Structure formats: structure tokens, C-alpha cells
Short mmCIF file of C-alpha atoms in Angstrom, two decimals:
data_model
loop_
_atom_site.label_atom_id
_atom_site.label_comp_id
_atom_site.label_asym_id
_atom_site.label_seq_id
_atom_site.Cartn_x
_atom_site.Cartn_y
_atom_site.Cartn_z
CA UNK A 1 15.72 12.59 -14.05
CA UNK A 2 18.89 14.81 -14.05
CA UNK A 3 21.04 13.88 -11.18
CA UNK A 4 24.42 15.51 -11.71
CA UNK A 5 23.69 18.83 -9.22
CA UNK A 6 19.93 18.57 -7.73
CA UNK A 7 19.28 17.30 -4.06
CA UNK A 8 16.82 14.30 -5.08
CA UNK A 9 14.61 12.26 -2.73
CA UNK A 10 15.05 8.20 -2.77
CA UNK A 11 12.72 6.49 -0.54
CA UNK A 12 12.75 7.79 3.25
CA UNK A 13 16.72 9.16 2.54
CA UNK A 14 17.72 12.35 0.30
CA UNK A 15 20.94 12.44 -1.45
CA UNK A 16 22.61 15.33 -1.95
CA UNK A 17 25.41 15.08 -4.67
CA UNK A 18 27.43 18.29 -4.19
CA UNK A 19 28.32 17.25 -1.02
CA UNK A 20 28.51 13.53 -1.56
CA UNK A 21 26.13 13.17 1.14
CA UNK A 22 23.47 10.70 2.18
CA UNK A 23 20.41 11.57 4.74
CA UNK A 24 18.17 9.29 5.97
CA UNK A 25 16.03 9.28 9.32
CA UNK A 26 18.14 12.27 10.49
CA UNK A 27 21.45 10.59 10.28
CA UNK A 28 23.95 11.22 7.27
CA UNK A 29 26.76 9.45 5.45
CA UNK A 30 29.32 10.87 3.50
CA UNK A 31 29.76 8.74 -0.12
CA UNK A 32 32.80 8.35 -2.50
CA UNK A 33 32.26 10.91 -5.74
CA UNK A 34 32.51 7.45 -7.74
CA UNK A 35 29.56 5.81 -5.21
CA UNK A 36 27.35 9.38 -5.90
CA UNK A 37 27.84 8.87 -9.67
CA UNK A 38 26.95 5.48 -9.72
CA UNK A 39 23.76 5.74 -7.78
CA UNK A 40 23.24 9.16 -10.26
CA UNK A 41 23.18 6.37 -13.34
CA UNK A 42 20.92 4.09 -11.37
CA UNK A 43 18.90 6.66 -10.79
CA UNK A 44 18.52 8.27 -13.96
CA UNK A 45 17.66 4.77 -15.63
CA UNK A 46 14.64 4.52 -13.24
CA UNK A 47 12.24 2.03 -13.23
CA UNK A 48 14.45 0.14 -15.81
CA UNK A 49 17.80 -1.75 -15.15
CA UNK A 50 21.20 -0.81 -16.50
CA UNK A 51 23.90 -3.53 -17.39
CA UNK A 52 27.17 -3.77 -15.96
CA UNK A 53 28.95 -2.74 -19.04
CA UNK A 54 26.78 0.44 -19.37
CA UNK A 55 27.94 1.52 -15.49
CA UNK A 56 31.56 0.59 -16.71
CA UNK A 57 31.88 2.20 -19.63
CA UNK A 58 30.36 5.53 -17.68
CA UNK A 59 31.43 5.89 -14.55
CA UNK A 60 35.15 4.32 -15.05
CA UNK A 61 35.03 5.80 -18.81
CA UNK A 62 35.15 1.64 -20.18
CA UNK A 63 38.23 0.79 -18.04
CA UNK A 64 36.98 -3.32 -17.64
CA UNK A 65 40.50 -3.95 -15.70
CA UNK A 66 39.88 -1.59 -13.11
CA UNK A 67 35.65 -1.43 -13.18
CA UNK A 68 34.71 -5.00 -12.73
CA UNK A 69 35.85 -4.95 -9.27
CA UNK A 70 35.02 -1.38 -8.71
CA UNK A 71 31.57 -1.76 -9.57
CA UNK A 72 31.15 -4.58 -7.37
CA UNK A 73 32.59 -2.79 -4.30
CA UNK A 74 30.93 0.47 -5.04
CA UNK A 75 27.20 -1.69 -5.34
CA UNK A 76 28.21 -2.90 -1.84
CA UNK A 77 29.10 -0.20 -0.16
CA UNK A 78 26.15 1.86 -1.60
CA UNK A 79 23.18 -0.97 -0.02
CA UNK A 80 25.70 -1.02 3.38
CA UNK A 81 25.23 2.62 3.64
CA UNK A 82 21.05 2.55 3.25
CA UNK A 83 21.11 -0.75 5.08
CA UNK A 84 23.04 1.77 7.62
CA UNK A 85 20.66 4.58 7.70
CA UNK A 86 17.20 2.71 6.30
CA UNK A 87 17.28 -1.19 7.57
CA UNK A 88 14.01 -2.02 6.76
CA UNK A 89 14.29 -0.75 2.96
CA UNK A 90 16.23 -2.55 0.32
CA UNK A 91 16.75 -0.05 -2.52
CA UNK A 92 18.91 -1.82 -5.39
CA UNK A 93 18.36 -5.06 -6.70
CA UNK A 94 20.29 -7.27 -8.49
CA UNK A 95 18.97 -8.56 -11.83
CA UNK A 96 21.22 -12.08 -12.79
CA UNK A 97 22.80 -11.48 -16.07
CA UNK A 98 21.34 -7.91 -16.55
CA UNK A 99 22.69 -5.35 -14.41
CA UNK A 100 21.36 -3.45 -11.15
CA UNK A 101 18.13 -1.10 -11.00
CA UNK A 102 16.83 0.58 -7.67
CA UNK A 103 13.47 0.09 -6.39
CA UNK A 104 12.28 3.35 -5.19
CA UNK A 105 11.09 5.95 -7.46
CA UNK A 106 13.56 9.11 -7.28
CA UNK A 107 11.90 12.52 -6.91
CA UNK A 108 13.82 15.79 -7.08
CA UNK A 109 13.81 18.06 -4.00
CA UNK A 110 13.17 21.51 -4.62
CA UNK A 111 15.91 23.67 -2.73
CA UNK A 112 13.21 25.24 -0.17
CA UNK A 113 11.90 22.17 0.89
CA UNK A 114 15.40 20.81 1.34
CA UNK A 115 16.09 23.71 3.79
CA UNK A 116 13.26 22.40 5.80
CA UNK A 117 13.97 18.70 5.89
CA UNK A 118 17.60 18.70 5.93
CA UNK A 119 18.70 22.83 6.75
CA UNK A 120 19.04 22.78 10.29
CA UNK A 121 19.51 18.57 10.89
CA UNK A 122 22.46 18.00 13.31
CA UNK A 123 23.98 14.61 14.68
CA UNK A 124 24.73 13.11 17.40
CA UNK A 125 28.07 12.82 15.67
CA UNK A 126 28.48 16.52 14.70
CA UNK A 127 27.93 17.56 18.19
CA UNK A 128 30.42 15.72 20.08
CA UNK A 129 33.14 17.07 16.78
CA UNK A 130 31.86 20.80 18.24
CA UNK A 131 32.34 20.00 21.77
CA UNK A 132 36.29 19.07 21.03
CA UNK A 133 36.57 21.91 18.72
CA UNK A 134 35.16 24.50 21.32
CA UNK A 135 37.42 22.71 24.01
CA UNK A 136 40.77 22.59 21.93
CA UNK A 137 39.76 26.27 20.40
CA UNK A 138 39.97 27.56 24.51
CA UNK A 139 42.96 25.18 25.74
CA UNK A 140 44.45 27.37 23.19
CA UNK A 141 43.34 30.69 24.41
CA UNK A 142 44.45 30.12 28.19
CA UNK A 143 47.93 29.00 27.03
CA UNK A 144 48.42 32.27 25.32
CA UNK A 145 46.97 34.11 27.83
CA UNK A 146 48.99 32.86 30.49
CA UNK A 147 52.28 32.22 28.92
CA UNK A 148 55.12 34.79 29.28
CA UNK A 149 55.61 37.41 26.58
CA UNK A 150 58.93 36.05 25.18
CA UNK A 151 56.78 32.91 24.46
CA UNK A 152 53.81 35.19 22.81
CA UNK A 153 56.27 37.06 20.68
CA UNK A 154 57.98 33.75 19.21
CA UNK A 155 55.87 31.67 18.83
CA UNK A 156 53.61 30.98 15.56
CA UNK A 157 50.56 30.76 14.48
CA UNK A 158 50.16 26.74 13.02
CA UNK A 159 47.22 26.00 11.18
CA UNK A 160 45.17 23.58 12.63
CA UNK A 161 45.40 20.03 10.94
CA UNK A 162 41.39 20.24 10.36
CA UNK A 163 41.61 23.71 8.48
CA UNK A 164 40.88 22.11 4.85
CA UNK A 165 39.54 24.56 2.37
CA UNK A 166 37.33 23.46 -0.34
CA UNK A 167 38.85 24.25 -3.83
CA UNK A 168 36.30 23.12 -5.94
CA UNK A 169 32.55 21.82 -5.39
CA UNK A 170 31.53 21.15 -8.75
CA UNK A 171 29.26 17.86 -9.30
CA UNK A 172 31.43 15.03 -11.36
CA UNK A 173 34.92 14.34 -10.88
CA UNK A 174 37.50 16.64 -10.04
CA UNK A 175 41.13 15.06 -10.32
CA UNK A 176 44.83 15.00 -11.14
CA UNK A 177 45.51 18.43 -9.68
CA UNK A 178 48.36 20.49 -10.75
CA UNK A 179 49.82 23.83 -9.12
CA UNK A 180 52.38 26.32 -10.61
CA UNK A 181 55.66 27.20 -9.16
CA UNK A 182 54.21 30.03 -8.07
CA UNK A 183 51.44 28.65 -6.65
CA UNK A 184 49.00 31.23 -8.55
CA UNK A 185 47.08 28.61 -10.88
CA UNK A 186 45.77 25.47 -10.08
CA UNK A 187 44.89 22.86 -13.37
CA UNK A 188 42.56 19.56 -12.75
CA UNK A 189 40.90 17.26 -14.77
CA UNK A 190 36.96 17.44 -14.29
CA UNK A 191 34.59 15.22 -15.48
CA UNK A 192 31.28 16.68 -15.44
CA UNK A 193 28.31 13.72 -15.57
CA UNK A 194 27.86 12.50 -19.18
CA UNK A 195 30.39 14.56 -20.35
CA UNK A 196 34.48 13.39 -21.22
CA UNK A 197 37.37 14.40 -19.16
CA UNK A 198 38.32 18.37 -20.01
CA UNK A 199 41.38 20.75 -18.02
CA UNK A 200 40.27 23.30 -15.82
CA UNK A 201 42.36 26.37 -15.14
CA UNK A 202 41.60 28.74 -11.72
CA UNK A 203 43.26 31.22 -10.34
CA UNK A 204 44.49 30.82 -6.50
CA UNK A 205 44.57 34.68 -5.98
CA UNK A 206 41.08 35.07 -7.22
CA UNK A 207 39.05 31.58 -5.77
CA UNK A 208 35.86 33.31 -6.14
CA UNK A 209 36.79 33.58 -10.11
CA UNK A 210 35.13 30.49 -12.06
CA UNK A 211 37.33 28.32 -13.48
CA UNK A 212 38.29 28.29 -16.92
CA UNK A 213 38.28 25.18 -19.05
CA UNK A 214 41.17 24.91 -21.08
CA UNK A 215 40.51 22.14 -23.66
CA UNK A 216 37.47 20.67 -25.30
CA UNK A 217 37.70 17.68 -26.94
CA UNK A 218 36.43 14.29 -27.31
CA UNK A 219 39.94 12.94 -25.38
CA UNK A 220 40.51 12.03 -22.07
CA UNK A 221 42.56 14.61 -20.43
CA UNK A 222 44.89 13.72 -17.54
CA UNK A 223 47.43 14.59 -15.57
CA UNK A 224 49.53 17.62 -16.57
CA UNK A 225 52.49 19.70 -14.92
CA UNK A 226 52.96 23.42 -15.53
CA UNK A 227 56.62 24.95 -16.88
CA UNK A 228 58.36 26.57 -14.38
CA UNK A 229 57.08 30.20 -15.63
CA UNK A 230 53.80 28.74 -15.66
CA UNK A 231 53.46 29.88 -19.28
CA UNK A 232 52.95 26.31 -20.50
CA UNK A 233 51.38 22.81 -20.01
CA UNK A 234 52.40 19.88 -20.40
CA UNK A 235 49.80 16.89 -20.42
CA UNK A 236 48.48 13.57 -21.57
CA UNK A 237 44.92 12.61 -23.66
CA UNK A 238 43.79 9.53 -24.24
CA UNK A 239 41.72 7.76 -26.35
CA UNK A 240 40.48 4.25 -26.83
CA UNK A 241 43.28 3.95 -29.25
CA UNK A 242 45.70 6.35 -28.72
CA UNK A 243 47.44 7.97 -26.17
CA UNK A 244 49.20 11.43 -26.93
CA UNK A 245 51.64 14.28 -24.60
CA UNK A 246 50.75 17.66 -25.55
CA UNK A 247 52.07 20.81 -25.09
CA UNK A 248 49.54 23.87 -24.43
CA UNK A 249 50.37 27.48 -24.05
CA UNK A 250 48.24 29.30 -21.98
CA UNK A 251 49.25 32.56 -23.24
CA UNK A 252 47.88 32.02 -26.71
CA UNK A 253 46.07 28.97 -26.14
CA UNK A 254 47.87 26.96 -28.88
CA UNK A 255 48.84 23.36 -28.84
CA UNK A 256 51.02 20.79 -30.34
CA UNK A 257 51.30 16.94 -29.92
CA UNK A 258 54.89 15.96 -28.70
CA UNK A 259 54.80 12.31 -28.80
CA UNK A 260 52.86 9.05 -28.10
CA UNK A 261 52.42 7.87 -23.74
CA UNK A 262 51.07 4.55 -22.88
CA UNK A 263 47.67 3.88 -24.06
CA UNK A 264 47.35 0.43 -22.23
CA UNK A 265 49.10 1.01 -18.67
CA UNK A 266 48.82 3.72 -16.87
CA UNK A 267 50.20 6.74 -18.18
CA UNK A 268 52.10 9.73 -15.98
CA UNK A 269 54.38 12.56 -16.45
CA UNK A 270 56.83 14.89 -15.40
CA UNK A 271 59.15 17.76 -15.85
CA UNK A 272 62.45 18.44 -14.20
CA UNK A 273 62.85 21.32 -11.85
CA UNK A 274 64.83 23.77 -14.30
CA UNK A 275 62.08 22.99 -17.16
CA UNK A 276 64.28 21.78 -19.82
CA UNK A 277 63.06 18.01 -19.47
CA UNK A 278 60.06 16.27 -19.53
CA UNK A 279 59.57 12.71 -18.63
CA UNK A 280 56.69 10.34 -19.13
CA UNK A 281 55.58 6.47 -19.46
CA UNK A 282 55.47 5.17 -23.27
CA UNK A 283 54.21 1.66 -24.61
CA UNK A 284 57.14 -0.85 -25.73
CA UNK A 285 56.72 -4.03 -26.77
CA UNK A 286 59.96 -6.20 -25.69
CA UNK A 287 62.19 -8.77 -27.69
CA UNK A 288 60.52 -11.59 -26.51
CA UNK A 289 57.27 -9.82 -28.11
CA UNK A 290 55.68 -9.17 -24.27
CA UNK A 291 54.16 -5.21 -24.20
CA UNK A 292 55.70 -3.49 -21.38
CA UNK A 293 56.68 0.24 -20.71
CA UNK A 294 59.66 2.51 -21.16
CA UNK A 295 60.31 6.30 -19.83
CA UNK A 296 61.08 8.37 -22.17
CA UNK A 297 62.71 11.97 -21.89
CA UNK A 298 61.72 14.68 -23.73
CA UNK A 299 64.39 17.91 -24.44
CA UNK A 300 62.16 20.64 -24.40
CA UNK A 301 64.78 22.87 -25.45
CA UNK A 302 65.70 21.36 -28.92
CA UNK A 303 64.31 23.10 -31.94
CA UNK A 304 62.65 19.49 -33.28
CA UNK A 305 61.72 17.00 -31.31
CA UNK A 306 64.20 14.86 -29.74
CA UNK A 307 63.25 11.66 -27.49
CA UNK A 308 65.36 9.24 -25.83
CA UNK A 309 64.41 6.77 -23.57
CA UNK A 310 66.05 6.20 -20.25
CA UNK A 311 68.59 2.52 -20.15
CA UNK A 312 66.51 -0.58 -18.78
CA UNK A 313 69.82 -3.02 -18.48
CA UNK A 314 68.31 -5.47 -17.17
CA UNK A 315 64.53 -4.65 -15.94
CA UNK A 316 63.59 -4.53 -19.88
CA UNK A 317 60.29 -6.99 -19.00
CA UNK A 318 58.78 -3.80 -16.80
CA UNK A 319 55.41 -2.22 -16.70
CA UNK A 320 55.82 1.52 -15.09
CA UNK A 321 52.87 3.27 -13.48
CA UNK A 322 54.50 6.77 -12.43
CA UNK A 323 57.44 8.61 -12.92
CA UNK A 324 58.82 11.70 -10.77
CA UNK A 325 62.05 13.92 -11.18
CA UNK A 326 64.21 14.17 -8.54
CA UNK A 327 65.96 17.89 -7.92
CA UNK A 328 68.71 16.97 -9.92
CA UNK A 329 66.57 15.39 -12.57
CA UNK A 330 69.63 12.78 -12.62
CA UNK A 331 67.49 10.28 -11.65
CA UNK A 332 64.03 9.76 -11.82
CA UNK A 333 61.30 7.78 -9.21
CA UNK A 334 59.39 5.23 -10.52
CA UNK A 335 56.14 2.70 -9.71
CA UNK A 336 57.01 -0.46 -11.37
CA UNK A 337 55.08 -3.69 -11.32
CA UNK A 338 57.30 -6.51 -9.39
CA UNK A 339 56.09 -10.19 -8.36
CA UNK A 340 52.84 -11.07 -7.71
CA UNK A 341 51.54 -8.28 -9.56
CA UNK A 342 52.85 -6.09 -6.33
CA UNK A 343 54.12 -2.51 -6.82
CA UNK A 344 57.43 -1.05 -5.67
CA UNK A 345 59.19 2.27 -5.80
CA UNK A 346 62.63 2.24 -7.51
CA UNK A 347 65.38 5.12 -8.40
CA UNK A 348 66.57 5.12 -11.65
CA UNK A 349 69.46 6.83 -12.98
CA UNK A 350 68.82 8.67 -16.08
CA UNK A 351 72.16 7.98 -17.88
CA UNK A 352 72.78 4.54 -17.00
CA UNK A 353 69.62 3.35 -16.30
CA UNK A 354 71.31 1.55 -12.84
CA UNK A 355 68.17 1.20 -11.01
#
């Protein structure tokens, strides 16, 4: 069954992806994207089992470093949260040397008969979060009520640390956000289910607009960082062998490759405050033949191309994970891998490389 956007019914508990949510028994649980998208494939693959390497390959797009571990914690948080809400049900098994499957057949929920089993369900939970909302909302009242003018007329209005507006609510994965100067356009990577990383472009002014996708290819897009007139993007794709910075322009949608990021480590980006530099995290391999990472700097201004990479003295044996400008864009910020595979920030001077 298609899983990416219905509200589906698994055993006594309905999952609702939009919302990341879990119901059973009248009590809910709010899921990871990544733990919604994995029970999605398990689902889909119903009554049969699906390997490791297939849940790998599509939910952390064939990243082995990072999914072996993730899979294993997102498999046990997914049976803690039925075990949670449904303790007498065990809904995925474990097949030795095969993969997972669940155990209950799925059925899809048609959107009336969700209104009636799940439309006006309230917890315990949700009712006590009301209670200190109402009492906080007229604490608030009474002070201004009763406090003296000269306070009313200088004092203002702070938004409450639980006013969080929902941008997006798309099913998949929406990630490395990106806002202009101006803050009029927001960019994000979204993943929609079965489908490869694409940019999204929507407009702040207009949020009930839909948002425009910007690129369609079979890449991985990724982070990206607006000029400062917002005219153009700058941002990386990857592939399973390559790993490329682009330049976009949104006013005539045309784009050019600028150079080659890291396709192994992590890769990240950024361009300096005045928009004449851009700085991002390229594959090296070092004189004693180990492959590490350099930063290399872009001039954005020059006519060709023209690339030079930032002084390591001597950190040359380094693997970077993200780079930031500072004002100045004299120096830049910088993730770097230090012993016992921990990570540290460091500042880096651009010229000398002092770090």
C-alpha cells in the first residue's frame, strides 16, 4: 500500500504520517520523520520481509556509515513506542540474516472514519499542557491590567517561546533550510518517499503559495546559501560518485557547475557576508596518501573560475564536517574530526591558515 500521505491502520494503533504521529488505545506518540519512513517501507513490503540493505539504501539514501546504527536505533525505538501504547501486541519481527517485516496487516483509513476514531481524541497529557497555557495566558492579562501606564506604554509584546509556526507539512523529508537576507524566500531540501533529494523554493510573504521546486535531477541536493540579493544559489549535489557546487540563478533558472565538494565526508558550504566568497569542504588526499579534507574558497567575482584553498600548516591529516564565515570572512569556523573520532570547533584564519 502507499504510505507516504494516507492515515493507515496497523493493528489496534493508526499512524498518521503528516503529523509523525502514532495512536493507539487513545494515547499518542509523536515519531522521528526517519522512524515514520521506516515503518512506511515496512509497511509497504507487507506480508514479506525487507533486508537491511534495502531500508539503508532508502531511507538513509545507501549511507552504510551512518545507517547501520541508525537502523538499529530507529527498529528500537519504533517496537518501544507500540510496546508503549499496545503491550500485548508485538508488531515487527526480526528475521536472522534477512531483514525486519511487521506482523499486522496495514489497512488504509479513509479520512471520515479517521475523524471519528481519532477527530476529537484528547489526552490526559494534552489537558494538563491547556490548563498551563490558560493559566500563563491570564497571569499575563492581570499584570497588564494592573500595572501602571508608563509600564503598558514601554513595554513589548515577546512572543511566547511555544509560538512555533509550521513551515512546511509535506510527507518525506524536509531539510537543510536556507533563508535570504531579506528573509522573503526560504530554500530546503525535500525528499518526497521513493523519490531523490530536489530544492524547494517558497515565498515567506505568501506561505499559503505552494512551493516551487527548483531542480530535478537524479542528484542529491543539499545544503545551499542564497547571494546576498537573493538573485542566486549556491549549493551542493551529490552522487554515488561525485560530488559537485553549483551555482543557480533564480531569475532565469540557469545553472553552472563551479567545482568538485567532498563526495566521501560530509560536505557543507558557505558564502561571506558581502557575497564575493564562497567557501566549502573538498576531498584531498594527503602526502602520506591518507584522504582527508581541505576548504576551499571560491572568488565569485572573477570572470573564470579561480579556487584556492585555505593554509593547513600543520593540521594537513584533517577531515572537516562544516564550514561558516565569520563577518569579516577573515576567518572561517570549522567542525573538524580530533581524537577519538571526537568533533571540535576551531577558527581558522583564511590567509594563514593559523588555526
Amino acid at each position: 500500500m502507499e504510505t507516504s500521505n494516507r492515515v493507515y491502520q496497523l493493528g489496534s494503533c493508526i499512524v498518521n504520517p503528516l503529523e509523525n504521529k502514532l495512536i493507539c488505545n487513545g494515547s499518542e506518540q509523536l515519531l522521528q520523520p526517519k522512524f515514520i519512513e521506516l515503518l512506511a517501507c515496512l509497511v509497504a513490503r507487507y506480508p514479506e520481509p525487507i533486508t537491511r540493505e534495502e531500508l539503508i539504501n532508502h531511507v538513509w539514501e545507501g549511507n552504510f556509515y551512518v545507517g547501520e546504527k541508525a537502523l538499529t536505533n530507529a527498529i528500537w525505538h519504533l517496537r518501544k513506542a507500540f510496546k508503549e501504547l499496545d503491550p500485548e501486541q508485538t508488531y515487527i519481527e526480526t528475521l536472522r540474516k534477512t531483514g525486519y517485516r511487521v506482523l499486522l496487516k496495514p489497512q488504509p483509513i479513509d479520512p471520515a472514519d479517521k475523524e471519528k476514531s481519532v477527530g476529537f481524541s484528547i489526552t490526559a497529557a494534552q489537558i494538563r499542557q491547556l490548563f498551563v497555557a490558560l493559566c500563563v495566558i491570564s497571569l499575563a492579562v492581570m499584570y497588564w491590567l494592573f500595572s501602571s501606564p508608563s509600564e503598558q506604554t514601554n513595554s513589548s509584546f515577546v512572543l511566547p517561546l511555544n509560538s512555533i509556526e509550521s513551515v512546511t507539512a509535506s510527507p518525506g523529508r524536509e531539510i537543510y533550510p536556507s533563508i535570504s537576507d531579506d528573509q522573503h524566500y526560504l530554500v530546503y531540501s525535500w525528499r518526497q518517499l521513493g523519490k531523490p533529494n530536489n530544492l524547494y523554493l517558497r515565498d515567506l510573504h505568501f506561505p499559503e503559495h505552494p512551493a516551487k521546486q527548483l531542480t530535478d535531477s537524479p542528484y542529491t541536493e543539499g545544503r545551499s546559501v542564497f547571494s546576498p540579493d537573493a538573485n542566486t544559489l549556491y549549493y551542493y549535489r551529490m552522487a554515488s560518485d561525485v560530488c559537485e557546487i553549483v551555482k543557480l540563478s533564480l531569475v532565469n533558472a540557469t545553472s553552472v557547475v563551479l567545482g568538485e565538494c567532498s563526495n566521501k565526508y560530509a560536505p557543507d558550504l558557505d558564502i561571506s557576508s558581502d557575497g564575493k566568497t564562497l567557501a566549502y569542504i573538498a576531498d584531498h588526499t594527503s602526502k602520506s596518501g591518507d584522504y582527508v579534507t581541505r576548504i576551499k574558497l571560491l572568488d565569485l567575482q572573477a570572470k573564470q573560475t579561480s579556487e584556492t584553498v585555505i593554509p593547513c600548516n600543520n593540521d594537513c591529516e584533517t577531515v572537516y564536517e562544516s564550514v561558516s564565515f565569520s563577518p569579516s570572512a577573515q576567518r572561517v569556523v570549522v567542525t573538524r574530526t580530533v581524537k577519538n573520532n571526537q568533533k571540535a570547533l576551531f577558527l581558522i584564519d583564511v590567509k594563514t591558515g593559523q588555526s
